[in-house]
Tab-separated table of C-alpha atoms in Angstrom:
chain	number	residue	atom	x	y	z
A	2	MET	CA	5.413	92.541	117.062
A	3	ALA	CA	4.081	88.818	117.803
A	4	GLY	CA	1.606	88.385	120.643
A	5	ALA	CA	4.625	86.532	123.639
A	6	ALA	CA	4.171	83.444	125.862
A	7	SER	CA	3.530	83.898	129.078
A	8	ALA	CA	5.189	81.099	130.985
A	9	LEU	CA	7.488	77.989	129.682
A	10	PHE	CA	6.350	74.550	131.188
A	11	LEU	CA	8.462	71.449	131.228
A	12	LEU	CA	6.685	68.347	132.645
A	13	ASP	CA	7.033	64.804	133.019
A	14	ILE	CA	5.298	62.100	131.374
A	15	LYS	CA	2.534	62.019	134.373
A	16	GLY	CA	1.896	65.957	133.931
A	17	ARG	CA	3.638	66.750	136.606
A	18	VAL	CA	5.623	70.034	136.840
A	19	LEU	CA	9.295	70.009	136.463
A	20	VAL	CA	10.599	73.204	136.074
A	21	TRP	CA	8.681	76.341	135.078
A	22	ARG	CA	9.610	80.148	134.035
A	23	ASP	CA	7.146	82.493	134.655
A	24	TYR	CA	7.893	85.499	132.219
A	25	ARG	CA	4.442	87.790	132.134
A	26	GLY	CA	2.529	87.136	135.205
A	27	ASP	CA	-0.536	86.113	133.601
A	28	VAL	CA	-0.910	82.736	134.362
A	29	SER	CA	-0.191	79.880	137.268
A	30	ALA	CA	1.317	76.545	137.798
A	31	ALA	CA	-2.268	75.823	137.696
A	32	GLN	CA	-2.385	76.105	134.035
A	33	ALA	CA	-0.090	72.921	133.543
A	34	GLU	CA	-2.831	70.376	135.438
A	35	ARG	CA	-5.546	72.207	132.985
A	36	PHE	CA	-3.481	71.880	130.161
A	37	PHE	CA	-2.414	68.116	130.915
A	38	THR	CA	-6.391	67.258	131.242
A	39	LYS	CA	-6.952	69.000	127.574
A	40	LEU	CA	-4.265	66.935	126.397
A	41	ILE	CA	-5.839	63.741	127.844
A	42	GLU	CA	-8.628	64.185	125.843
A	43	LYS	CA	-7.207	64.632	122.843
A	44	GLU	CA	-5.796	61.333	122.857
A	45	GLY	CA	-9.148	60.031	122.798
A	46	ASP	CA	-9.700	61.753	119.498
A	47	PRO	CA	-7.786	60.130	116.869
A	48	GLN	CA	-8.713	63.331	114.805
A	49	SER	CA	-7.164	65.824	116.620
A	50	GLN	CA	-2.883	65.526	116.356
A	51	ASP	CA	-2.212	69.372	116.201
A	52	PRO	CA	0.682	70.353	118.712
A	53	VAL	CA	-2.021	73.154	119.848
A	54	VAL	CA	-4.847	73.026	122.729
A	55	TYR	CA	-6.989	76.218	123.746
A	56	ASP	CA	-8.879	76.275	127.122
A	57	ASN	CA	-10.752	79.169	128.905
A	58	GLY	CA	-8.910	81.945	127.240
A	59	VAL	CA	-4.959	80.207	127.394
A	60	THR	CA	-3.305	78.438	124.698
A	61	TYR	CA	-1.465	75.727	124.864
A	62	MET	CA	1.608	74.755	122.229
A	63	PHE	CA	3.789	71.635	123.208
A	64	ILE	CA	6.277	69.369	121.643
A	65	GLN	CA	7.385	65.835	123.814
A	66	HIS	CA	10.609	64.962	123.862
A	67	SER	CA	11.376	61.364	125.102
A	68	ASN	CA	9.771	61.781	128.707
A	69	VAL	CA	9.327	65.202	129.328
A	70	TYR	CA	6.538	67.510	127.797
A	71	LEU	CA	7.536	71.328	126.743
A	72	MET	CA	4.760	74.080	126.744
A	73	THR	CA	4.378	77.228	126.544
A	74	ALA	CA	1.302	79.257	127.819
A	75	THR	CA	0.124	82.526	126.270
A	76	ARG	CA	-3.133	84.827	126.588
A	77	GLN	CA	-1.856	86.351	123.661
A	78	ASN	CA	-2.266	85.898	119.724
A	79	CYS	CA	0.854	84.344	119.357
A	80	ASN	CA	2.780	82.931	116.011
A	81	ALA	CA	2.088	78.691	117.344
A	82	ALA	CA	5.053	78.060	113.903
A	83	SER	CA	7.434	80.601	115.991
A	84	LEU	CA	6.858	78.841	119.327
A	85	LEU	CA	6.361	75.484	118.377
A	86	PHE	CA	10.262	75.724	116.646
A	87	PHE	CA	11.339	77.919	119.492
A	88	LEU	CA	11.010	74.274	121.440
A	89	HIS	CA	12.657	72.473	119.699
A	90	ARG	CA	15.640	74.807	119.739
A	91	VAL	CA	15.344	74.725	123.165
A	92	VAL	CA	16.216	70.636	123.406
A	93	ASP	CA	18.793	71.221	121.031
A	94	VAL	CA	20.236	74.198	123.966
A	95	PHE	CA	19.339	71.456	126.903
A	96	LYS	CA	20.762	68.618	124.709
A	97	HIS	CA	24.050	70.262	124.309
A	98	TYR	CA	24.588	70.981	128.073
A	99	PHE	CA	22.823	67.561	129.334
A	100	GLU	CA	23.492	64.988	126.595
A	101	GLU	CA	20.044	63.889	126.721
A	102	LEU	CA	16.823	65.422	127.817
A	103	GLU	CA	15.241	63.149	130.203
A	104	GLU	CA	13.413	63.731	133.764
A	105	GLU	CA	16.652	63.092	135.401
A	106	SER	CA	18.916	65.543	133.497
A	107	LEU	CA	16.386	68.301	134.340
A	108	ARG	CA	15.960	67.247	137.701
A	109	ASP	CA	20.170	67.144	138.077
A	110	ASN	CA	20.458	70.151	136.796
A	111	PHE	CA	17.785	72.297	137.389
A	112	VAL	CA	19.757	75.255	138.302
A	113	VAL	CA	21.356	75.206	134.757
A	114	VAL	CA	17.584	74.906	133.491
A	115	TYR	CA	16.824	78.204	135.092
A	116	GLU	CA	19.443	80.010	134.177
A	117	LEU	CA	19.150	78.977	130.353
A	118	LEU	CA	15.303	79.939	130.887
A	119	ASP	CA	16.748	83.065	131.252
A	120	GLU	CA	18.645	83.665	128.880
A	121	ILE	CA	16.645	81.980	126.255
A	122	MET	CA	13.381	84.396	126.457
A	123	ASP	CA	13.006	87.588	127.308
A	124	PHE	CA	9.430	88.480	128.629
A	125	GLY	CA	7.613	86.053	126.754
A	126	TYR	CA	10.009	86.300	123.430
A	127	PRO	CA	12.462	84.363	122.228
A	128	GLN	CA	16.140	85.353	122.055
A	129	TYR	CA	19.077	83.478	122.459
A	130	THR	CA	19.396	79.823	121.468
A	131	GLU	CA	22.175	78.851	119.969
A	132	ALA	CA	23.429	76.721	121.860
A	133	LYS	CA	27.551	76.952	121.105
A	134	ILE	CA	27.260	80.905	122.014
A	135	LEU	CA	25.353	80.022	125.347
A	136	SER	CA	28.091	77.899	126.609
A	137	GLU	CA	30.050	80.763	126.510
A	138	PHE	CA	29.249	82.372	129.099
A	139	ILE	CA	27.185	80.075	131.107
A	140	LYS	CA	29.221	76.838	131.910
A	141	THR	CA	28.549	73.899	133.740
A	142	ASP	CA	30.904	71.725	136.065
A	143	ALA	CA	29.765	68.673	138.000
A	144	TYR	CA	26.283	69.939	138.434
A	145	ARG	CA	27.410	73.567	138.997
A	146	MET	CA	26.913	76.963	137.317
A	147	GLU	CA	29.441	79.854	136.362
A	148	VAL	CA	28.672	82.886	134.809
A	149	THR	CA	31.393	85.381	133.629
A	150	GLN	CA	31.531	88.529	134.343
A	151	ARG	CA	30.466	89.593	130.740
A	152	PRO	CA	28.617	88.089	127.816
A	153	PRO	CA	30.461	87.351	124.832
A	154	MET	CA	30.191	90.117	122.032
A	155	ALA	CA	27.770	87.673	120.056
A	156	VAL	CA	24.892	88.122	122.369
A	157	THR	CA	25.193	91.527	122.104
A	158	ASN	CA	25.978	92.294	118.450
A	159	ALA	CA	23.875	91.664	115.260
A	160	VAL	CA	25.722	88.091	114.625
A	161	SER	CA	24.142	86.295	117.676
A	162	TRP	CA	25.339	82.769	116.254
A	163	ARG	CA	29.267	83.571	116.217
A	164	SER	CA	31.320	85.192	118.480
A	165	GLU	CA	34.444	87.651	117.423
A	166	GLY	CA	37.743	87.100	117.563
A	167	ILE	CA	37.624	83.692	116.212
A	168	ASN	CA	41.442	82.607	114.356
A	169	TYR	CA	42.527	79.674	113.158
A	170	LYS	CA	46.037	79.563	110.731
A	171	LYS	CA	43.880	78.754	107.830
A	172	ASN	CA	40.129	78.916	106.688
A	173	GLU	CA	38.759	75.673	105.475
A	174	VAL	CA	35.072	75.015	104.596
A	175	PHE	CA	33.892	71.670	104.316
A	176	LEU	CA	30.373	70.988	102.161
A	177	ASP	CA	28.167	68.008	102.102
A	178	VAL	CA	25.028	67.670	100.554
A	179	VAL	CA	22.563	65.076	101.957
A	180	GLU	CA	19.920	63.750	100.083
A	181	SER	CA	17.056	61.026	101.479
A	182	VAL	CA	14.549	59.483	98.851
A	183	ASN	CA	11.216	58.146	100.071
A	184	ILE	CA	9.594	56.001	97.082
A	185	LEU	CA	6.386	53.862	97.448
A	186	VAL	CA	5.892	51.302	94.869
A	187	ASN	CA	2.613	49.232	94.542
A	188	SER	CA	2.805	45.451	93.266
A	189	ASN	CA	2.600	46.502	89.724
A	190	GLY	CA	5.680	48.608	90.045
A	191	GLN	CA	4.083	51.846	90.001
A	192	ILE	CA	5.282	54.129	91.701
A	193	ILE	CA	2.718	55.766	94.027
A	194	ARG	CA	4.485	58.465	96.229
A	195	SER	CA	8.284	59.976	95.455
A	196	ASP	CA	9.781	62.918	97.378
A	197	VAL	CA	13.499	63.764	97.438
A	198	VAL	CA	14.385	65.593	100.942
A	199	GLY	CA	17.721	67.219	101.208
A	200	ALA	CA	20.210	69.396	103.385
A	201	LEU	CA	23.397	71.169	102.988
A	202	LYS	CA	25.257	70.462	105.826
A	203	MET	CA	28.595	72.665	106.548
A	204	ARG	CA	31.800	72.759	108.688
A	205	THR	CA	33.692	76.094	108.638
A	206	TYR	CA	36.645	77.407	110.112
A	207	LEU	CA	37.565	80.306	109.437
A	208	ARG	CA	39.294	83.455	110.514
A	209	CYS	CA	37.647	86.790	111.253
A	210	VAL	CA	38.910	89.647	108.322
A	211	PHE	CA	40.919	92.186	109.793
A	212	TRP	CA	40.672	95.666	107.920
A	213	LEU	CA	43.926	97.422	107.470
A	214	PHE	CA	44.051	100.485	108.146
A	215	ASP	CA	41.228	100.682	110.901
A	216	ASP	CA	42.030	97.446	112.517
A	217	ILE	CA	38.735	96.158	112.916
A	218	CYS	CA	37.890	93.111	113.359
A	219	GLY	CA	35.158	92.045	110.702
A	220	MET	CA	33.170	88.810	110.397
A	221	PRO	CA	33.498	86.434	107.015
A	222	GLU	CA	31.191	86.111	104.928
A	223	CYS	CA	30.285	83.429	102.013
A	224	LYS	CA	28.249	83.651	99.064
A	225	LEU	CA	26.607	80.266	97.878
A	226	GLY	CA	24.913	79.443	94.289
A	227	LEU	CA	22.519	76.803	93.775
A	228	ASN	CA	21.486	75.555	89.960
A	229	ASP	CA	17.629	76.778	91.068
A	230	ARG	CA	15.239	76.940	87.980
A	231	VAL	CA	14.024	80.387	89.659
A	232	LEU	CA	17.544	81.945	90.319
A	233	LEU	CA	18.353	80.422	86.961
A	234	GLU	CA	15.714	82.741	85.131
A	235	ALA	CA	16.346	85.585	86.988
A	236	GLN	CA	19.838	85.966	86.020
A	237	GLY	CA	18.865	85.387	82.231
A	238	ARG	CA	21.787	82.116	82.353
A	239	ALA	CA	21.425	78.793	81.430
A	240	THR	CA	22.969	75.836	82.881
A	241	LYS	CA	24.850	73.184	81.534
A	242	GLY	CA	23.180	70.442	83.515
A	243	LYS	CA	19.707	70.584	84.661
A	244	ALA	CA	18.461	73.088	86.739
A	245	ILE	CA	16.051	72.217	89.616
A	246	ASP	CA	12.619	73.347	91.164
A	247	LEU	CA	13.320	73.877	95.110
A	248	GLU	CA	10.014	73.502	97.400
A	249	ASP	CA	10.149	73.755	100.905
A	250	ILE	CA	13.152	76.158	101.533
A	251	LYS	CA	14.602	76.578	105.101
A	252	PHE	CA	17.554	78.205	106.065
A	253	HIS	CA	19.972	78.545	108.751
A	254	GLN	CA	19.472	82.042	110.730
A	255	CYS	CA	22.574	83.289	109.283
A	256	VAL	CA	21.274	83.447	106.130
A	257	ARG	CA	20.532	87.084	105.123
A	258	LEU	CA	16.784	86.306	103.874
A	259	ALA	CA	16.041	89.652	102.575
A	260	ARG	CA	18.804	89.361	99.762
A	261	PHE	CA	17.362	85.770	99.103
A	262	GLU	CA	14.008	86.622	98.369
A	263	ASN	CA	15.390	89.770	95.852
A	264	ASP	CA	17.879	88.289	93.971
A	265	ARG	CA	18.062	84.542	95.132
A	266	THR	CA	21.400	84.839	96.427
A	267	ILE	CA	22.362	82.900	99.073
A	268	SER	CA	24.929	85.110	101.313
A	269	PHE	CA	25.556	84.680	105.207
A	270	ILE	CA	28.135	84.711	108.009
A	271	PRO	CA	28.631	81.487	109.140
A	272	PRO	CA	28.851	79.898	112.740
A	273	ASP	CA	31.776	78.220	113.434
A	274	GLY	CA	31.650	74.518	113.464
A	275	SER	CA	29.234	72.483	111.991
A	276	PHE	CA	25.949	73.606	110.996
A	277	ASP	CA	22.956	72.520	108.522
A	278	LEU	CA	22.684	75.479	105.684
A	279	MET	CA	19.864	74.574	104.012
A	280	THR	CA	16.937	71.987	103.671
A	281	TYR	CA	14.640	71.687	100.862
A	282	ARG	CA	12.521	69.282	99.405
A	283	LEU	CA	11.551	68.346	96.100
A	284	SER	CA	7.979	66.440	94.663
A	285	THR	CA	9.640	64.903	91.402
A	286	GLN	CA	9.508	61.522	90.088
A	287	VAL	CA	12.346	59.218	90.999
A	288	LYS	CA	13.134	55.759	89.890
A	289	PRO	CA	13.864	53.336	92.738
A	290	LEU	CA	17.522	53.503	92.715
A	291	ILE	CA	17.399	49.650	93.762
A	292	TRP	CA	14.992	47.493	92.346
A	293	VAL	CA	13.620	44.475	94.580
A	294	GLU	CA	10.865	41.733	93.079
A	295	ALA	CA	9.896	38.837	95.235
A	296	GLN	CA	8.361	35.484	94.199
A	297	VAL	CA	6.396	33.416	96.986
A	298	GLU	CA	5.187	29.865	96.911
A	299	LYS	CA	3.343	27.662	99.787
A	300	HIS	CA	3.641	24.160	99.285
A	301	SER	CA	0.608	22.526	100.833
A	302	ARG	CA	0.841	24.563	103.660
A	303	SER	CA	3.946	22.676	105.378
A	304	ARG	CA	6.548	25.241	103.942
A	305	VAL	CA	6.837	28.731	102.005
A	306	GLU	CA	9.923	29.117	99.130
A	307	ILE	CA	10.476	33.036	98.863
A	308	MET	CA	12.963	33.978	95.941
A	309	VAL	CA	14.122	37.877	96.186
A	310	LYS	CA	15.750	39.371	92.972
A	311	ALA	CA	17.877	43.294	93.860
A	312	ARG	CA	18.641	44.966	91.172
A	313	SER	CA	20.821	48.112	91.028
A	314	GLN	CA	19.506	50.832	88.808
A	315	PHE	CA	22.246	53.209	88.879
A	316	LYS	CA	25.588	53.997	87.009
A	317	GLU	CA	28.092	51.738	87.627
A	318	ARG	CA	30.942	54.332	89.051
A	319	SER	CA	28.356	54.214	91.800
A	320	THR	CA	28.213	51.981	94.451
A	321	ALA	CA	25.747	51.440	96.965
A	322	THR	CA	26.446	50.519	101.181
A	323	ASN	CA	24.918	49.236	103.992
A	324	VAL	CA	21.709	48.042	102.055
A	325	GLU	CA	18.925	46.348	104.272
A	326	ILE	CA	16.058	44.567	102.360
A	327	MET	CA	13.417	43.476	105.063
A	328	VAL	CA	11.256	41.117	103.595
A	329	PRO	CA	8.137	40.335	105.349
A	330	VAL	CA	7.509	36.164	106.002
A	331	PRO	CA	4.550	34.337	107.752
A	332	ALA	CA	4.362	35.036	111.229
A	333	ASP	CA	4.141	31.310	111.809
A	334	ALA	CA	7.019	30.739	110.150
A	335	SER	CA	9.812	28.559	111.629
A	336	SER	CA	13.091	26.581	111.020
A	337	PRO	CA	14.502	29.569	108.313
A	338	ASN	CA	16.994	27.803	105.437
A	339	VAL	CA	18.375	30.854	103.758
A	340	ARG	CA	21.028	31.072	100.359
A	341	THR	CA	22.275	34.235	99.181
A	342	SER	CA	24.531	34.849	96.367
A	343	MET	CA	25.557	38.246	97.884
A	344	GLY	CA	25.626	39.288	101.247
A	345	SER	CA	24.124	37.849	104.442
A	346	ALA	CA	20.544	37.095	105.521
A	347	ALA	CA	18.959	36.312	108.906
A	348	TYR	CA	15.688	35.576	110.131
A	349	ALA	CA	14.112	38.348	112.596
A	350	PRO	CA	11.079	36.637	114.163
A	351	GLU	CA	10.441	39.618	115.828
A	352	ASN	CA	9.476	41.455	112.929
A	353	ASP	CA	8.422	38.549	110.999
A	354	ALA	CA	10.686	39.105	108.668
A	355	LEU	CA	13.803	37.980	107.070
A	356	LEU	CA	16.543	40.790	106.939
A	357	TRP	CA	19.347	40.827	104.207
A	358	LYS	CA	22.469	42.982	104.628
A	359	ILE	CA	24.552	43.758	101.842
A	360	ARG	CA	27.600	46.003	102.482
A	361	SER	CA	28.724	47.126	99.054
A	362	PHE	CA	26.103	47.013	96.269
A	363	PRO	CA	27.441	48.504	92.777
A	364	GLY	CA	26.048	49.461	89.844
A	365	GLY	CA	24.155	47.711	87.544
A	366	LYS	CA	24.563	44.522	89.668
A	367	GLU	CA	21.675	41.653	90.221
A	368	TYR	CA	21.369	40.184	93.293
A	369	MET	CA	18.990	37.054	94.605
A	370	LEU	CA	18.277	35.025	97.958
A	371	ARG	CA	16.377	32.063	98.241
A	372	ALA	CA	14.754	31.026	101.585
A	373	GLU	CA	12.518	28.122	103.043
A	374	PHE	CA	10.442	28.479	105.944
A	375	THR	CA	8.476	25.773	107.425
A	376	LEU	CA	4.348	26.419	108.339
A	377	PRO	CA	2.402	24.584	111.373
A	378	SER	CA	0.791	21.964	110.083
A	379	ILE	CA	-2.503	22.560	111.520
A	380	THR	CA	-3.933	26.140	110.440
A	381	ASP	CA	-7.394	27.857	111.669
A	382	GLU	CA	-9.557	27.083	108.535
A	383	GLU	CA	-11.719	30.106	109.606
A	384	ALA	CA	-9.047	32.054	109.910
A	385	THR	CA	-8.878	36.153	108.098
A	386	GLN	CA	-6.851	36.246	105.086
A	387	GLU	CA	-3.117	37.514	105.796
A	388	ARG	CA	-2.493	40.964	105.015
A	389	LYS	CA	0.328	41.451	103.061
A	390	ALA	CA	3.273	43.808	104.184
A	391	PRO	CA	5.455	45.672	102.069
A	392	ILE	CA	9.376	45.121	101.319
A	393	ARG	CA	11.381	47.605	103.110
A	394	VAL	CA	14.551	48.558	101.333
A	395	LYS	CA	17.659	51.449	103.263
A	396	PHE	CA	20.817	51.953	101.493
A	397	GLU	CA	23.477	55.123	100.992
A	398	ILE	CA	25.052	56.207	98.222
A	399	PRO	CA	28.306	58.453	98.773
A	400	TYR	CA	28.594	61.392	96.573
A	401	PHE	CA	25.443	60.586	94.738
A	402	THR	CA	22.410	63.020	94.548
A	403	VAL	CA	18.870	62.056	92.966
A	404	SER	CA	18.084	65.731	92.517
A	405	GLY	CA	20.846	67.053	90.608
A	406	ILE	CA	21.857	69.678	92.810
A	407	GLN	CA	24.748	71.605	92.218
A	408	VAL	CA	26.594	73.808	94.042
A	409	CYS	CA	29.196	76.722	94.008
A	410	LEU	CA	30.961	78.318	97.238
A	411	HIS	CA	32.484	81.501	96.954
């Protein structure tokens, strides 16, 4: 088994210990001070941004959330990625209880914090980090904690993310595919970087299965099929659409990983409620869905004219919503005069940009923006050339996936 954490520290932004829990007895509270000293030294080195610090036989792994540092200290050879992931799950648990994880919320609920630290880690090994399950036997009311006489069955059986005995009048499963596309295009229209990051988000309301003969309550099981190229080739099947190559796949703990590795079948007993079943990434060439062109013309250093053309490059049956196009303008520009063929535009001097908002942008459409700004009449002749910031475009397209992923739920 991999090495265990010796202690878990919660520190404020100045490195002072708010709460700490010793699990193995081989570190002291003084280790937090040594950690923060090494952390300050790391801040002076721009090349060192890793979340691991080593000093005098002790390894510190940490993350920062709001004004709180979460840090584990260990003298053993630990799996750093596992403990860093555990710290992120600790943040999720605290946010479930306190709405926001901040120094003030920790000070107001330190009794509950200690109870949670006792449950989520045992002798330095991570245990239960499902907030919904923990909330069944650690309850808070006006900063007071009540513990039930016995933990729920989920903590004592093999399925720690779902309680037994859940019942609904009807079974319901909701599945959403949410993808984020990141594209960087240079001034010549060439795509420099393009990737797709996606997630399968589920909401399940399933009742437990009852066997008629022995009357034993069982867990509902679901299976998921994807148009994954590796899966289709392994099964010797072809797909009507295109197959995709999924990368950096990360599953919720409910998925049976051994079965996925054997035959690429996604089989799982879902938690009750909302959760992310899977996240993935695709390094694929994607054309910009909304193409933006801008022309900037300066007139005798007294005014500047900007013409922006936005064109949607997706099918007409789809519509982009909440479109925001941020066009940079000179830092000393003033007196904006803006006209748009669709949507509204406003000058954002704090960002040195013009923000163009279009609530609905159907496919195959093109819209224009014209803006005129006044420039100061006196300029610094020796001033360095102004850096040209990029145009930024943000939008959402419901019921549309760039990757072409197809999901079948059984």
